């Protein structure tokens, strides 16, 4: 679960003329839907309980949030503590951050039929085209043309935008990047150009809630989010962690939380239950599971390739990577937009992170001590 870069654990520049400055600490929260965001909150709460009471993830300098991770990053950067998020959702408290499914997505019938209006208007033209070109046009040609008449995604992100804006309404919170005391960066992808756009850096005037919605626009599930004449899609489309943003902004210690890893379905260590109650291969679990595994493999591969590159190019930066164990299979059994399993995934993120930090205590201790992060005494193993 944890991966670290232990290169150069001593100060490189001890010159008296070298400027003395505090090393920046960053966290990069990758995407992963509702279940991924719950895993991330659990991880952050565990880190807070691993750190001494005088320090928490709220004391980090830089927050980079991608897709679902953008929601969590923007909340913590805005002053909500990891423990507050964890407890309010876990105990189902009456709290602004204890979101409901409708706060993320819903499909009112009126909106559904409104989105289909262009389709019904163009059906006669499509039929006429098919008749005129009946000798040459195939069914696949017609289906391809029909795509232009269908909505660009199942759900609108207006609910998410309004929800995030609402939790930044209380005194002391802000929906403006420029008013934050912390650095917050939210990448999204310009649909038409394929280029990355970093809200909070390339543009700090867009409200945080709109930046979150733009970064969370998972293709097909959500419609692209429109801001100032540009359509944006999921920030995870390009990179997984966007750790280069934190490096560019001067971070010397980066915590990366990536909820999306493929399952290691080895029957000797794992069991994916089938409808008949037996342990099955992924091919027996249906097209959805196969597609999910393929997506996870792609995400993990992209992350590892980018991670190796940035480590090599920045040997003076330390990293702590937190991910689910591929052999667990717990997150794999829950869809990325599943709502009802929030509590169990929060707890899974917490306990797997705390277990990892304790099992590899000496490794993490060296990194944290280098960056002057104190550790809580009750997690220090006895000598």
Short mmCIF file of C-alpha atoms in Angstrom, two decimals:
data_model
loop_
_atom_site.label_atom_id
_atom_site.label_comp_id
_atom_site.label_asym_id
_atom_site.label_seq_id
_atom_site.Cartn_x
_atom_site.Cartn_y
_atom_site.Cartn_z
CA UNK A 1 0.00 0.00 0.00
CA UNK A 2 2.73 2.46 0.85
CA UNK A 3 5.51 3.43 -1.47
CA UNK A 4 8.22 5.86 -0.53
CA UNK A 5 11.18 7.62 -1.96
CA UNK A 6 13.96 7.60 0.59
CA UNK A 7 16.54 9.26 -1.63
CA UNK A 8 18.52 12.05 -0.04
CA UNK A 9 17.25 12.02 3.54
CA UNK A 10 19.92 14.55 4.53
CA UNK A 11 19.97 18.22 3.69
CA UNK A 12 21.76 18.75 0.39
CA UNK A 13 22.52 22.42 0.69
CA UNK A 14 24.10 23.44 3.95
CA UNK A 15 25.54 26.64 2.59
CA UNK A 16 25.24 29.59 4.94
CA UNK A 17 24.16 31.68 1.97
CA UNK A 18 21.27 29.33 1.12
CA UNK A 19 17.92 30.85 2.04
CA UNK A 20 16.19 29.16 4.93
CA UNK A 21 12.62 28.29 4.12
CA UNK A 22 10.02 25.86 5.37
CA UNK A 23 9.58 22.84 3.13
CA UNK A 24 6.09 22.71 1.70
CA UNK A 25 3.96 19.63 2.30
CA UNK A 26 1.30 18.63 -0.23
CA UNK A 27 -1.41 16.04 -0.65
CA UNK A 28 -2.67 14.85 -4.04
CA UNK A 29 -6.09 13.19 -3.96
CA UNK A 30 -6.87 11.18 -7.08
CA UNK A 31 -10.30 10.33 -8.46
CA UNK A 32 -12.45 7.31 -7.77
CA UNK A 33 -16.06 8.38 -7.51
CA UNK A 34 -18.02 8.36 -4.26
CA UNK A 35 -16.26 5.24 -2.97
CA UNK A 36 -12.87 6.74 -3.80
CA UNK A 37 -13.62 9.94 -1.90
CA UNK A 38 -14.71 7.91 1.14
CA UNK A 39 -11.46 5.93 1.02
CA UNK A 40 -9.52 9.21 0.88
CA UNK A 41 -11.33 10.69 3.87
CA UNK A 42 -10.58 7.50 5.83
CA UNK A 43 -6.89 7.75 4.88
CA UNK A 44 -6.70 11.41 5.92
CA UNK A 45 -8.37 10.69 9.27
CA UNK A 46 -5.86 7.90 9.87
CA UNK A 47 -2.97 10.25 9.10
CA UNK A 48 -4.34 12.73 11.62
CA UNK A 49 -4.41 9.99 14.26
CA UNK A 50 -0.88 8.95 13.32
CA UNK A 51 0.45 12.48 13.57
CA UNK A 52 0.84 14.15 16.93
CA UNK A 53 -2.10 16.29 18.09
CA UNK A 54 -0.08 19.44 17.33
CA UNK A 55 -0.13 18.63 13.60
CA UNK A 56 -2.75 17.45 11.11
CA UNK A 57 -3.45 17.22 7.41
CA UNK A 58 -5.11 20.63 7.79
CA UNK A 59 -1.58 21.99 8.29
CA UNK A 60 -0.43 20.91 4.83
CA UNK A 61 0.48 23.74 2.48
CA UNK A 62 -0.77 22.48 -0.88
CA UNK A 63 -3.91 20.54 -1.80
CA UNK A 64 -4.32 19.04 -5.27
CA UNK A 65 -7.70 17.43 -5.91
CA UNK A 66 -8.69 15.47 -8.99
CA UNK A 67 -12.26 14.45 -9.81
CA UNK A 68 -13.81 13.04 -6.61
CA UNK A 69 -10.59 13.98 -4.81
CA UNK A 70 -11.30 17.61 -5.70
CA UNK A 71 -14.30 17.56 -3.36
CA UNK A 72 -12.24 16.29 -0.43
CA UNK A 73 -9.27 18.57 -1.16
CA UNK A 74 -11.46 21.66 -1.38
CA UNK A 75 -13.17 20.82 1.93
CA UNK A 76 -9.91 20.33 3.84
CA UNK A 77 -8.30 23.39 2.24
CA UNK A 78 -11.38 25.32 3.38
CA UNK A 79 -10.97 24.41 7.04
CA UNK A 80 -13.01 21.23 7.42
CA UNK A 81 -10.90 18.71 9.33
CA UNK A 82 -10.45 15.11 8.23
CA UNK A 83 -11.89 13.89 11.53
CA UNK A 84 -14.92 16.14 11.11
CA UNK A 85 -15.61 14.77 7.62
CA UNK A 86 -15.00 11.19 8.78
CA UNK A 87 -17.27 11.35 11.84
CA UNK A 88 -20.08 13.35 10.24
CA UNK A 89 -20.46 10.84 7.42
CA UNK A 90 -19.72 7.70 9.46
CA UNK A 91 -22.27 8.56 12.16
CA UNK A 92 -24.74 10.05 9.66
CA UNK A 93 -24.85 13.37 11.47
CA UNK A 94 -26.98 16.33 10.46
CA UNK A 95 -24.05 18.17 8.93
CA UNK A 96 -23.56 20.18 5.71
CA UNK A 97 -20.81 17.77 4.61
CA UNK A 98 -22.87 14.62 5.18
CA UNK A 99 -24.00 14.53 1.57
CA UNK A 100 -26.95 12.67 0.15
CA UNK A 101 -27.05 10.88 -3.19
CA UNK A 102 -29.14 13.70 -4.68
CA UNK A 103 -26.34 16.15 -3.78
CA UNK A 104 -24.08 14.36 -6.24
CA UNK A 105 -26.40 13.14 -8.95
CA UNK A 106 -30.08 12.68 -9.68
CA UNK A 107 -32.16 12.29 -12.79
CA UNK A 108 -35.46 14.18 -12.57
CA UNK A 109 -37.83 13.02 -15.28
CA UNK A 110 -38.28 16.60 -16.50
CA UNK A 111 -34.54 16.97 -17.09
CA UNK A 112 -34.39 13.56 -18.75
CA UNK A 113 -37.10 14.34 -21.28
CA UNK A 114 -35.70 17.84 -21.84
CA UNK A 115 -32.33 16.29 -22.75
CA UNK A 116 -34.05 14.01 -25.27
CA UNK A 117 -35.92 16.82 -27.05
CA UNK A 118 -33.16 17.28 -29.69
CA UNK A 119 -33.32 13.55 -30.40
CA UNK A 120 -37.06 13.51 -31.09
CA UNK A 121 -36.80 16.67 -33.20
CA UNK A 122 -34.17 15.10 -35.44
CA UNK A 123 -35.63 11.59 -35.77
CA UNK A 124 -37.58 12.48 -38.96
CA UNK A 125 -34.39 13.86 -40.59
CA UNK A 126 -32.49 10.73 -39.53
CA UNK A 127 -35.15 8.44 -41.05
CA UNK A 128 -35.18 10.50 -44.23
CA UNK A 129 -31.37 10.25 -44.44
CA UNK A 130 -31.56 6.48 -43.96
CA UNK A 131 -34.18 6.14 -46.71
CA UNK A 132 -32.37 8.33 -49.25
CA UNK A 133 -29.07 6.54 -48.57
CA UNK A 134 -30.56 3.09 -48.01
CA UNK A 135 -28.27 1.48 -50.57
CA UNK A 136 -25.11 2.74 -48.92
CA UNK A 137 -25.92 3.54 -45.29
CA UNK A 138 -25.62 0.70 -42.79
CA UNK A 139 -27.20 0.35 -39.38
CA UNK A 140 -23.87 1.26 -37.82
CA UNK A 141 -23.84 4.47 -39.86
CA UNK A 142 -27.24 5.42 -38.48
CA UNK A 143 -26.25 4.56 -34.93
CA UNK A 144 -23.13 6.69 -35.29
CA UNK A 145 -25.20 9.66 -36.46
CA UNK A 146 -27.69 9.12 -33.62
CA UNK A 147 -24.96 9.85 -31.08
CA UNK A 148 -25.20 13.53 -32.00
CA UNK A 149 -28.85 13.53 -30.95
CA UNK A 150 -28.34 11.96 -27.52
CA UNK A 151 -27.41 13.79 -24.29
CA UNK A 152 -23.61 14.03 -23.72
CA UNK A 153 -23.96 12.25 -20.39
CA UNK A 154 -26.51 10.67 -18.06
CA UNK A 155 -26.41 13.14 -15.21
CA UNK A 156 -25.94 16.86 -14.79
CA UNK A 157 -23.31 18.20 -12.36
CA UNK A 158 -25.45 21.15 -11.26
CA UNK A 159 -26.40 19.29 -8.07
CA UNK A 160 -22.75 18.81 -7.13
CA UNK A 161 -21.90 22.43 -7.93
CA UNK A 162 -24.76 23.67 -5.70
CA UNK A 163 -23.87 21.26 -2.88
CA UNK A 164 -20.20 22.26 -2.80
CA UNK A 165 -21.11 25.96 -2.96
CA UNK A 166 -23.45 25.41 -0.01
CA UNK A 167 -20.81 23.86 2.27
CA UNK A 168 -18.59 26.89 1.61
CA UNK A 169 -21.31 29.31 2.68
CA UNK A 170 -20.77 29.30 6.51
CA UNK A 171 -18.58 31.99 8.05
CA UNK A 172 -14.90 31.21 7.71
CA UNK A 173 -15.39 29.22 4.48
CA UNK A 174 -15.03 30.54 0.95
CA UNK A 175 -15.93 29.58 -2.60
CA UNK A 176 -13.12 31.77 -3.94
CA UNK A 177 -9.62 30.37 -4.54
CA UNK A 178 -8.15 33.81 -3.85
CA UNK A 179 -9.55 33.93 -0.31
CA UNK A 180 -8.14 30.58 0.81
CA UNK A 181 -5.31 30.52 3.34
CA UNK A 182 -4.02 27.32 1.70
CA UNK A 183 -3.01 26.57 -1.87
CA UNK A 184 -5.69 24.59 -3.71
CA UNK A 185 -5.33 23.34 -7.27
CA UNK A 186 -8.03 21.48 -9.19
CA UNK A 187 -7.14 20.16 -12.66
CA UNK A 188 -9.74 19.41 -15.33
CA UNK A 189 -9.44 18.61 -19.02
CA UNK A 190 -10.64 20.85 -21.85
CA UNK A 191 -12.83 18.48 -23.88
CA UNK A 192 -12.23 20.15 -27.23
CA UNK A 193 -8.45 20.60 -27.01
CA UNK A 194 -7.44 17.78 -24.64
CA UNK A 195 -5.34 20.23 -22.63
CA UNK A 196 -5.16 20.36 -18.85
CA UNK A 197 -6.55 23.39 -17.09
CA UNK A 198 -5.60 24.03 -13.46
CA UNK A 199 -8.22 25.93 -11.52
CA UNK A 200 -6.57 27.91 -8.75
CA UNK A 201 -3.53 28.50 -10.96
CA UNK A 202 -4.42 29.00 -14.63
CA UNK A 203 -7.62 30.63 -13.42
CA UNK A 204 -8.37 31.52 -9.80
CA UNK A 205 -11.48 33.57 -10.58
CA UNK A 206 -13.78 30.60 -11.23
CA UNK A 207 -15.66 29.56 -8.06
CA UNK A 208 -14.24 26.50 -6.33
CA UNK A 209 -17.58 24.70 -6.60
CA UNK A 210 -17.55 25.04 -10.40
CA UNK A 211 -13.94 23.86 -10.58
CA UNK A 212 -14.87 20.78 -8.54
CA UNK A 213 -17.78 20.02 -10.86
CA UNK A 214 -15.55 20.43 -13.93
CA UNK A 215 -12.92 18.06 -12.54
CA UNK A 216 -15.57 15.50 -11.55
CA UNK A 217 -17.22 15.25 -14.98
CA UNK A 218 -16.70 11.52 -15.52
CA UNK A 219 -17.41 10.89 -19.23
CA UNK A 220 -20.75 9.20 -20.03
CA UNK A 221 -21.88 9.20 -16.40
CA UNK A 222 -21.80 13.01 -16.12
CA UNK A 223 -22.23 15.58 -18.84
CA UNK A 224 -19.22 17.82 -19.51
CA UNK A 225 -19.33 20.90 -17.26
CA UNK A 226 -19.50 24.20 -19.11
CA UNK A 227 -17.53 27.19 -17.78
CA UNK A 228 -17.02 30.45 -19.68
CA UNK A 229 -17.46 28.90 -23.11
CA UNK A 230 -15.39 25.78 -22.41
CA UNK A 231 -16.53 22.21 -21.78
CA UNK A 232 -14.52 20.33 -19.15
CA UNK A 233 -14.29 16.64 -18.28
CA UNK A 234 -12.81 14.53 -15.49
CA UNK A 235 -9.36 15.66 -14.35
CA UNK A 236 -8.31 12.00 -14.14
CA UNK A 237 -8.53 11.70 -17.92
CA UNK A 238 -4.97 12.95 -18.34
CA UNK A 239 -2.98 12.10 -15.25
CA UNK A 240 -3.96 10.19 -12.12
CA UNK A 241 -2.39 12.20 -9.30
CA UNK A 242 -1.14 15.38 -11.05
CA UNK A 243 1.74 15.36 -8.58
CA UNK A 244 3.74 17.59 -10.93
CA UNK A 245 1.56 20.49 -9.78
CA UNK A 246 2.67 20.02 -6.16
CA UNK A 247 6.30 19.66 -7.24
CA UNK A 248 6.14 22.82 -9.34
CA UNK A 249 4.67 24.73 -6.40
CA UNK A 250 7.61 23.77 -4.20
CA UNK A 251 6.41 20.72 -2.25
CA UNK A 252 9.20 18.60 -0.76
CA UNK A 253 6.93 15.99 0.80
CA UNK A 254 3.89 14.75 -1.11
CA UNK A 255 1.20 12.41 0.18
CA UNK A 256 -0.58 10.73 -2.74
CA UNK A 257 -3.83 8.85 -2.21
CA UNK A 258 -4.99 6.75 -5.15
CA UNK A 259 -8.14 4.67 -4.54
CA UNK A 260 -8.14 3.00 -7.97
CA UNK A 261 -6.09 -0.20 -8.24
CA UNK A 262 -6.93 -3.47 -10.03
CA UNK A 263 -7.86 -6.50 -8.01
CA UNK A 264 -5.41 -9.38 -7.78
CA UNK A 265 -7.94 -12.18 -8.19
CA UNK A 266 -5.65 -15.01 -7.17
CA UNK A 267 -7.92 -17.81 -5.85
CA UNK A 268 -5.27 -18.72 -3.28
CA UNK A 269 -5.59 -15.29 -1.66
CA UNK A 270 -8.88 -13.88 -2.82
CA UNK A 271 -12.46 -14.87 -3.53
CA UNK A 272 -14.86 -13.03 -5.79
CA UNK A 273 -18.24 -14.53 -4.91
CA UNK A 274 -20.54 -15.45 -7.78
CA UNK A 275 -24.33 -15.66 -7.68
CA UNK A 276 -24.00 -19.39 -6.96
CA UNK A 277 -21.82 -18.71 -3.93
CA UNK A 278 -18.59 -20.00 -5.45
CA UNK A 279 -15.35 -18.12 -6.04
CA UNK A 280 -15.21 -17.00 -9.64
CA UNK A 281 -12.86 -15.63 -12.25
CA UNK A 282 -13.45 -12.10 -13.44
CA UNK A 283 -14.73 -13.33 -16.79
CA UNK A 284 -17.56 -15.03 -14.87
CA UNK A 285 -18.57 -11.78 -13.15
CA UNK A 286 -19.88 -10.11 -16.27
CA UNK A 287 -19.08 -7.26 -18.59
CA UNK A 288 -19.28 -4.60 -15.87
CA UNK A 289 -16.59 -6.21 -13.73
CA UNK A 290 -14.38 -6.80 -16.77
CA UNK A 291 -14.70 -3.15 -17.79
CA UNK A 292 -13.99 -1.98 -14.24
CA UNK A 293 -10.87 -4.15 -14.02
CA UNK A 294 -9.63 -2.80 -17.37
CA UNK A 295 -10.17 0.78 -16.19
CA UNK A 296 -8.32 0.08 -12.95
CA UNK A 297 -5.40 -1.55 -14.77
CA UNK A 298 -5.12 1.48 -17.06
CA UNK A 299 -5.29 3.90 -14.11
CA UNK A 300 -2.68 2.01 -12.11
CA UNK A 301 -0.33 1.79 -15.11
CA UNK A 302 -0.63 5.50 -15.87
CA UNK A 303 -0.01 6.36 -12.23
CA UNK A 304 3.07 4.16 -11.93
CA UNK A 305 4.61 5.46 -15.14
CA UNK A 306 4.11 9.08 -14.08
CA UNK A 307 5.29 8.37 -10.55
CA UNK A 308 8.54 6.76 -11.70
CA UNK A 309 9.25 9.67 -14.01
CA UNK A 310 8.64 12.38 -11.42
CA UNK A 311 10.68 10.54 -8.78
CA UNK A 312 13.63 10.35 -11.15
CA UNK A 313 13.36 14.00 -12.12
CA UNK A 314 12.93 15.22 -8.52
CA UNK A 315 15.14 13.12 -6.22
CA UNK A 316 14.97 15.76 -3.49
CA UNK A 317 11.23 15.21 -3.02
CA UNK A 318 9.86 12.55 -0.65
CA UNK A 319 6.64 10.69 -1.33
CA UNK A 320 4.14 8.65 0.63
CA UNK A 321 1.71 6.71 -1.57
CA UNK A 322 -1.45 5.28 -0.01
CA UNK A 323 -3.57 2.83 -1.99
CA UNK A 324 -5.89 -0.10 -1.33
CA UNK A 325 -4.21 -3.49 -1.35
CA UNK A 326 -4.76 -5.27 -4.67
CA UNK A 327 -5.25 -8.53 -2.77
CA UNK A 328 -8.09 -7.13 -0.64
CA UNK A 329 -10.68 -6.74 -3.35
CA UNK A 330 -12.86 -4.69 -0.98
CA UNK A 331 -13.19 -1.54 -3.08
CA UNK A 332 -13.46 -3.61 -6.23
CA UNK A 333 -16.75 -5.05 -5.02
CA UNK A 334 -18.26 -1.56 -4.75
CA UNK A 335 -19.08 0.57 -7.80
CA UNK A 336 -17.37 3.94 -7.98
CA UNK A 337 -20.69 5.79 -7.59
CA UNK A 338 -22.14 3.48 -4.92
CA UNK A 339 -23.66 5.49 -2.09
CA UNK A 340 -24.85 3.02 0.56
CA UNK A 341 -21.41 1.59 1.41
CA UNK A 342 -19.94 4.93 2.55
CA UNK A 343 -19.43 3.95 6.19
CA UNK A 344 -17.67 0.66 5.49
CA UNK A 345 -15.35 2.28 2.95
CA UNK A 346 -14.50 5.12 5.33
CA UNK A 347 -13.50 2.53 7.93
CA UNK A 348 -11.58 0.48 5.36
CA UNK A 349 -9.56 3.53 4.32
CA UNK A 350 -8.83 4.38 7.95
CA UNK A 351 -7.74 0.96 9.16
CA UNK A 352 -5.72 -0.02 6.09
CA UNK A 353 -3.82 3.28 6.29
CA UNK A 354 -3.17 3.01 10.01
CA UNK A 355 -2.06 -0.60 9.62
CA UNK A 356 0.32 0.31 6.79
CA UNK A 357 1.86 3.17 8.73
CA UNK A 358 2.43 0.98 11.79
CA UNK A 359 3.78 -2.01 9.85
CA UNK A 360 6.36 0.15 8.11
CA UNK A 361 6.82 2.55 10.98
CA UNK A 362 10.58 3.07 10.68
CA UNK A 363 10.30 4.03 7.00
CA UNK A 364 7.59 6.60 7.59
CA UNK A 365 9.24 7.86 10.78
CA UNK A 366 12.38 8.87 8.87
CA UNK A 367 10.40 10.75 6.26
CA UNK A 368 8.15 12.51 8.76
CA UNK A 369 11.02 13.46 11.04
CA UNK A 370 12.90 14.96 8.12
CA UNK A 371 9.95 17.26 7.46
CA UNK A 372 9.40 17.97 11.16
CA UNK A 373 6.05 16.20 11.37
CA UNK A 374 5.58 14.87 14.94
CA UNK A 375 4.16 11.39 15.54
CA UNK A 376 1.64 10.50 18.21
CA UNK A 377 3.30 8.56 21.05
CA UNK A 378 0.66 5.84 21.25
CA UNK A 379 1.46 4.65 17.70
CA UNK A 380 5.21 4.45 18.29
CA UNK A 381 6.13 0.74 18.64
CA UNK A 382 7.88 -0.24 21.89
CA UNK A 383 11.63 -0.76 21.71
#
